[in-house]
């Protein structure tokens, strides 16, 4: 059940990000101002909450990314991505794709290649833009 819920949550987030990107590309100026006023504070609050969970502890480790067996020194990948996208600006998409990670935005659903996901596969969603996308492995 957790896998199904996780897939539903991931799909909802991807759909929302796709919608916002589409609005940024296609909306007229008054619509953009309206969306910016409502969405920018929510996005900033979301980044703040995520970054707060990844604040280094007194040893300089990220408490969220660290495990019992492997300590993750700050800045963790979450802080690095935040810097790339919020501070470095236009360099982030090239940096991510060069590292072999997911690009900043997906344009369409891509079916997963069987056997490449090491986790147990959740039942696929049957509707929505990301219906064929399998859950990504979580890296610690």
PDB file of C-alpha atoms in Angstrom:
ATOM      1  CA  UNK A   1       0.000   0.000   0.000  1.00  0.00           C
ATOM      2  CA  UNK A   2       2.881   2.396   0.753  1.00  0.00           C
ATOM      3  CA  UNK A   3       4.232   1.906  -2.765  1.00  0.00           C
ATOM      4  CA  UNK A   4       0.855   2.729  -4.320  1.00  0.00           C
ATOM      5  CA  UNK A   5       0.473   5.831  -2.146  1.00  0.00           C
ATOM      6  CA  UNK A   6       4.046   6.843  -2.952  1.00  0.00           C
ATOM      7  CA  UNK A   7       3.359   6.509  -6.689  1.00  0.00           C
ATOM      8  CA  UNK A   8       0.175   8.585  -6.378  1.00  0.00           C
ATOM      9  CA  UNK A   9       2.081  11.297  -4.472  1.00  0.00           C
ATOM     10  CA  UNK A  10       4.947  11.305  -6.977  1.00  0.00           C
ATOM     11  CA  UNK A  11       2.541  11.524  -9.912  1.00  0.00           C
ATOM     12  CA  UNK A  12       0.689  14.425  -8.291  1.00  0.00           C
ATOM     13  CA  UNK A  13       3.940  16.341  -7.718  1.00  0.00           C
ATOM     14  CA  UNK A  14       5.189  15.727 -11.282  1.00  0.00           C
ATOM     15  CA  UNK A  15       1.805  16.823 -12.660  1.00  0.00           C
ATOM     16  CA  UNK A  16       1.895  20.033 -10.609  1.00  0.00           C
ATOM     17  CA  UNK A  17       5.446  20.847 -11.725  1.00  0.00           C
ATOM     18  CA  UNK A  18       4.511  20.164 -15.350  1.00  0.00           C
ATOM     19  CA  UNK A  19       1.471  22.430 -15.049  1.00  0.00           C
ATOM     20  CA  UNK A  20       3.548  25.258 -13.570  1.00  0.00           C
ATOM     21  CA  UNK A  21       6.194  24.890 -16.284  1.00  0.00           C
ATOM     22  CA  UNK A  22       3.523  24.923 -18.987  1.00  0.00           C
ATOM     23  CA  UNK A  23       2.011  28.063 -17.472  1.00  0.00           C
ATOM     24  CA  UNK A  24       5.412  29.759 -17.393  1.00  0.00           C
ATOM     25  CA  UNK A  25       5.936  28.961 -21.074  1.00  0.00           C
ATOM     26  CA  UNK A  26       2.456  29.734 -22.423  1.00  0.00           C
ATOM     27  CA  UNK A  27       0.505  32.063 -20.126  1.00  0.00           C
ATOM     28  CA  UNK A  28      -0.073  35.749 -20.811  1.00  0.00           C
ATOM     29  CA  UNK A  29       1.431  38.403 -18.543  1.00  0.00           C
ATOM     30  CA  UNK A  30      -1.590  38.939 -16.228  1.00  0.00           C
ATOM     31  CA  UNK A  31      -1.917  35.172 -15.698  1.00  0.00           C
ATOM     32  CA  UNK A  32       1.795  34.881 -14.941  1.00  0.00           C
ATOM     33  CA  UNK A  33       1.569  37.610 -12.314  1.00  0.00           C
ATOM     34  CA  UNK A  34      -1.373  35.851 -10.679  1.00  0.00           C
ATOM     35  CA  UNK A  35       0.382  32.467 -10.681  1.00  0.00           C
ATOM     36  CA  UNK A  36       3.630  34.004  -9.403  1.00  0.00           C
ATOM     37  CA  UNK A  37       1.852  35.667  -6.480  1.00  0.00           C
ATOM     38  CA  UNK A  38       0.177  32.442  -5.426  1.00  0.00           C
ATOM     39  CA  UNK A  39       2.823  29.845  -6.283  1.00  0.00           C
ATOM     40  CA  UNK A  40       6.184  31.504  -5.533  1.00  0.00           C
ATOM     41  CA  UNK A  41       5.538  31.778  -1.770  1.00  0.00           C
ATOM     42  CA  UNK A  42       4.400  28.118  -1.714  1.00  0.00           C
ATOM     43  CA  UNK A  43       7.474  26.978  -3.657  1.00  0.00           C
ATOM     44  CA  UNK A  44       9.790  29.011  -1.417  1.00  0.00           C
ATOM     45  CA  UNK A  45       8.139  27.542   1.693  1.00  0.00           C
ATOM     46  CA  UNK A  46       8.547  24.050   0.266  1.00  0.00           C
ATOM     47  CA  UNK A  47      12.258  24.613  -0.438  1.00  0.00           C
ATOM     48  CA  UNK A  48      12.720  26.019   3.078  1.00  0.00           C
ATOM     49  CA  UNK A  49      11.042  23.007   4.692  1.00  0.00           C
ATOM     50  CA  UNK A  50      13.098  20.565   2.650  1.00  0.00           C
ATOM     51  CA  UNK A  51      16.365  22.406   3.300  1.00  0.00           C
ATOM     52  CA  UNK A  52      15.615  22.669   7.012  1.00  0.00           C
ATOM     53  CA  UNK A  53      15.361  18.868   7.147  1.00  0.00           C
ATOM     54  CA  UNK A  54      18.835  18.729   5.552  1.00  0.00           C
ATOM     55  CA  UNK A  55      20.540  21.303   7.837  1.00  0.00           C
ATOM     56  CA  UNK A  56      23.875  19.910   9.041  1.00  0.00           C
ATOM     57  CA  UNK A  57      24.063  18.672  12.614  1.00  0.00           C
ATOM     58  CA  UNK A  58      26.815  19.571  15.099  1.00  0.00           C
ATOM     59  CA  UNK A  59      29.215  17.122  13.366  1.00  0.00           C
ATOM     60  CA  UNK A  60      28.579  18.651   9.944  1.00  0.00           C
ATOM     61  CA  UNK A  61      26.524  15.670   8.735  1.00  0.00           C
ATOM     62  CA  UNK A  62      23.156  15.797   7.017  1.00  0.00           C
ATOM     63  CA  UNK A  63      20.785  14.016   9.434  1.00  0.00           C
ATOM     64  CA  UNK A  64      18.307  13.166   6.681  1.00  0.00           C
ATOM     65  CA  UNK A  65      20.760  11.731   4.158  1.00  0.00           C
ATOM     66  CA  UNK A  66      22.960   9.957   6.721  1.00  0.00           C
ATOM     67  CA  UNK A  67      22.391   6.375   7.787  1.00  0.00           C
ATOM     68  CA  UNK A  68      23.687   4.379  10.712  1.00  0.00           C
ATOM     69  CA  UNK A  69      26.481   2.977   8.541  1.00  0.00           C
ATOM     70  CA  UNK A  70      27.239   5.932   6.270  1.00  0.00           C
ATOM     71  CA  UNK A  71      27.447   9.563   7.325  1.00  0.00           C
ATOM     72  CA  UNK A  72      26.728  12.135   4.625  1.00  0.00           C
ATOM     73  CA  UNK A  73      28.776  15.297   5.068  1.00  0.00           C
ATOM     74  CA  UNK A  74      27.206  18.668   4.339  1.00  0.00           C
ATOM     75  CA  UNK A  75      26.463  20.003   1.871  1.00  0.00           C
ATOM     76  CA  UNK A  76      24.370  16.995   0.888  1.00  0.00           C
ATOM     77  CA  UNK A  77      22.932  16.525  -2.596  1.00  0.00           C
ATOM     78  CA  UNK A  78      19.733  18.361  -1.616  1.00  0.00           C
ATOM     79  CA  UNK A  79      21.697  21.497  -0.710  1.00  0.00           C
ATOM     80  CA  UNK A  80      23.811  21.133  -3.874  1.00  0.00           C
ATOM     81  CA  UNK A  81      20.716  20.903  -6.089  1.00  0.00           C
ATOM     82  CA  UNK A  82      19.136  23.848  -4.250  1.00  0.00           C
ATOM     83  CA  UNK A  83      22.226  25.929  -4.923  1.00  0.00           C
ATOM     84  CA  UNK A  84      22.368  24.889  -8.577  1.00  0.00           C
ATOM     85  CA  UNK A  85      18.718  25.760  -9.200  1.00  0.00           C
ATOM     86  CA  UNK A  86      18.190  28.739  -6.923  1.00  0.00           C
ATOM     87  CA  UNK A  87      21.581  30.467  -7.037  1.00  0.00           C
ATOM     88  CA  UNK A  88      23.552  29.247 -10.052  1.00  0.00           C
ATOM     89  CA  UNK A  89      20.453  29.548 -12.240  1.00  0.00           C
ATOM     90  CA  UNK A  90      20.714  28.383 -15.827  1.00  0.00           C
ATOM     91  CA  UNK A  91      23.630  26.053 -15.161  1.00  0.00           C
ATOM     92  CA  UNK A  92      21.535  23.525 -13.207  1.00  0.00           C
ATOM     93  CA  UNK A  93      19.880  21.531 -16.026  1.00  0.00           C
ATOM     94  CA  UNK A  94      23.182  20.934 -17.836  1.00  0.00           C
ATOM     95  CA  UNK A  95      24.919  19.981 -14.604  1.00  0.00           C
ATOM     96  CA  UNK A  96      22.215  17.461 -13.733  1.00  0.00           C
ATOM     97  CA  UNK A  97      22.018  15.852 -17.168  1.00  0.00           C
ATOM     98  CA  UNK A  98      25.816  15.624 -17.389  1.00  0.00           C
ATOM     99  CA  UNK A  99      25.781  13.698 -14.112  1.00  0.00           C
ATOM    100  CA  UNK A 100      23.257  11.250 -15.553  1.00  0.00           C
ATOM    101  CA  UNK A 101      20.413  12.329 -13.288  1.00  0.00           C
ATOM    102  CA  UNK A 102      16.837  13.186 -14.185  1.00  0.00           C
ATOM    103  CA  UNK A 103      16.513  16.469 -16.093  1.00  0.00           C
ATOM    104  CA  UNK A 104      14.759  19.353 -14.372  1.00  0.00           C
ATOM    105  CA  UNK A 105      11.451  18.680 -16.160  1.00  0.00           C
ATOM    106  CA  UNK A 106       9.890  15.762 -17.963  1.00  0.00           C
ATOM    107  CA  UNK A 107       7.867  16.458 -21.065  1.00  0.00           C
ATOM    108  CA  UNK A 108       6.177  13.062 -21.349  1.00  0.00           C
ATOM    109  CA  UNK A 109       5.891   9.774 -19.540  1.00  0.00           C
ATOM    110  CA  UNK A 110       8.665   7.324 -20.302  1.00  0.00           C
ATOM    111  CA  UNK A 111       8.111   3.640 -19.649  1.00  0.00           C
ATOM    112  CA  UNK A 112      10.652   2.148 -17.291  1.00  0.00           C
ATOM    113  CA  UNK A 113      12.965  -0.541 -18.604  1.00  0.00           C
ATOM    114  CA  UNK A 114      12.160  -3.841 -16.859  1.00  0.00           C
ATOM    115  CA  UNK A 115      14.851  -5.063 -14.514  1.00  0.00           C
ATOM    116  CA  UNK A 116      16.522  -1.687 -13.950  1.00  0.00           C
ATOM    117  CA  UNK A 117      14.673  -0.883 -10.745  1.00  0.00           C
ATOM    118  CA  UNK A 118      16.173  -2.767  -7.788  1.00  0.00           C
ATOM    119  CA  UNK A 119      13.173  -2.158  -5.532  1.00  0.00           C
ATOM    120  CA  UNK A 120       9.998  -4.163  -5.756  1.00  0.00           C
ATOM    121  CA  UNK A 121       7.899  -2.576  -8.462  1.00  0.00           C
ATOM    122  CA  UNK A 122       4.611  -1.023  -7.416  1.00  0.00           C
ATOM    123  CA  UNK A 123       1.527  -1.592  -9.523  1.00  0.00           C
ATOM    124  CA  UNK A 124       1.610   0.891 -12.400  1.00  0.00           C
ATOM    125  CA  UNK A 125      -0.824   3.767 -12.440  1.00  0.00           C
ATOM    126  CA  UNK A 126      -3.347   3.462 -15.243  1.00  0.00           C
ATOM    127  CA  UNK A 127      -4.179   7.138 -15.728  1.00  0.00           C
ATOM    128  CA  UNK A 128      -2.391  10.474 -15.822  1.00  0.00           C
ATOM    129  CA  UNK A 129       0.577  11.837 -17.656  1.00  0.00           C
ATOM    130  CA  UNK A 130       3.092   9.836 -15.591  1.00  0.00           C
ATOM    131  CA  UNK A 131       1.132   6.595 -15.554  1.00  0.00           C
ATOM    132  CA  UNK A 132       3.959   4.560 -17.060  1.00  0.00           C
ATOM    133  CA  UNK A 133       6.731   5.958 -14.900  1.00  0.00           C
ATOM    134  CA  UNK A 134       7.939   3.494 -12.297  1.00  0.00           C
ATOM    135  CA  UNK A 135       9.117   4.718  -8.865  1.00  0.00           C
ATOM    136  CA  UNK A 136      12.733   5.884  -8.837  1.00  0.00           C
ATOM    137  CA  UNK A 137      15.197   4.327  -6.431  1.00  0.00           C
ATOM    138  CA  UNK A 138      15.886   6.621  -3.485  1.00  0.00           C
ATOM    139  CA  UNK A 139      19.564   7.355  -3.004  1.00  0.00           C
ATOM    140  CA  UNK A 140      20.737   8.064   0.507  1.00  0.00           C
TER     141      UNK A 140
END
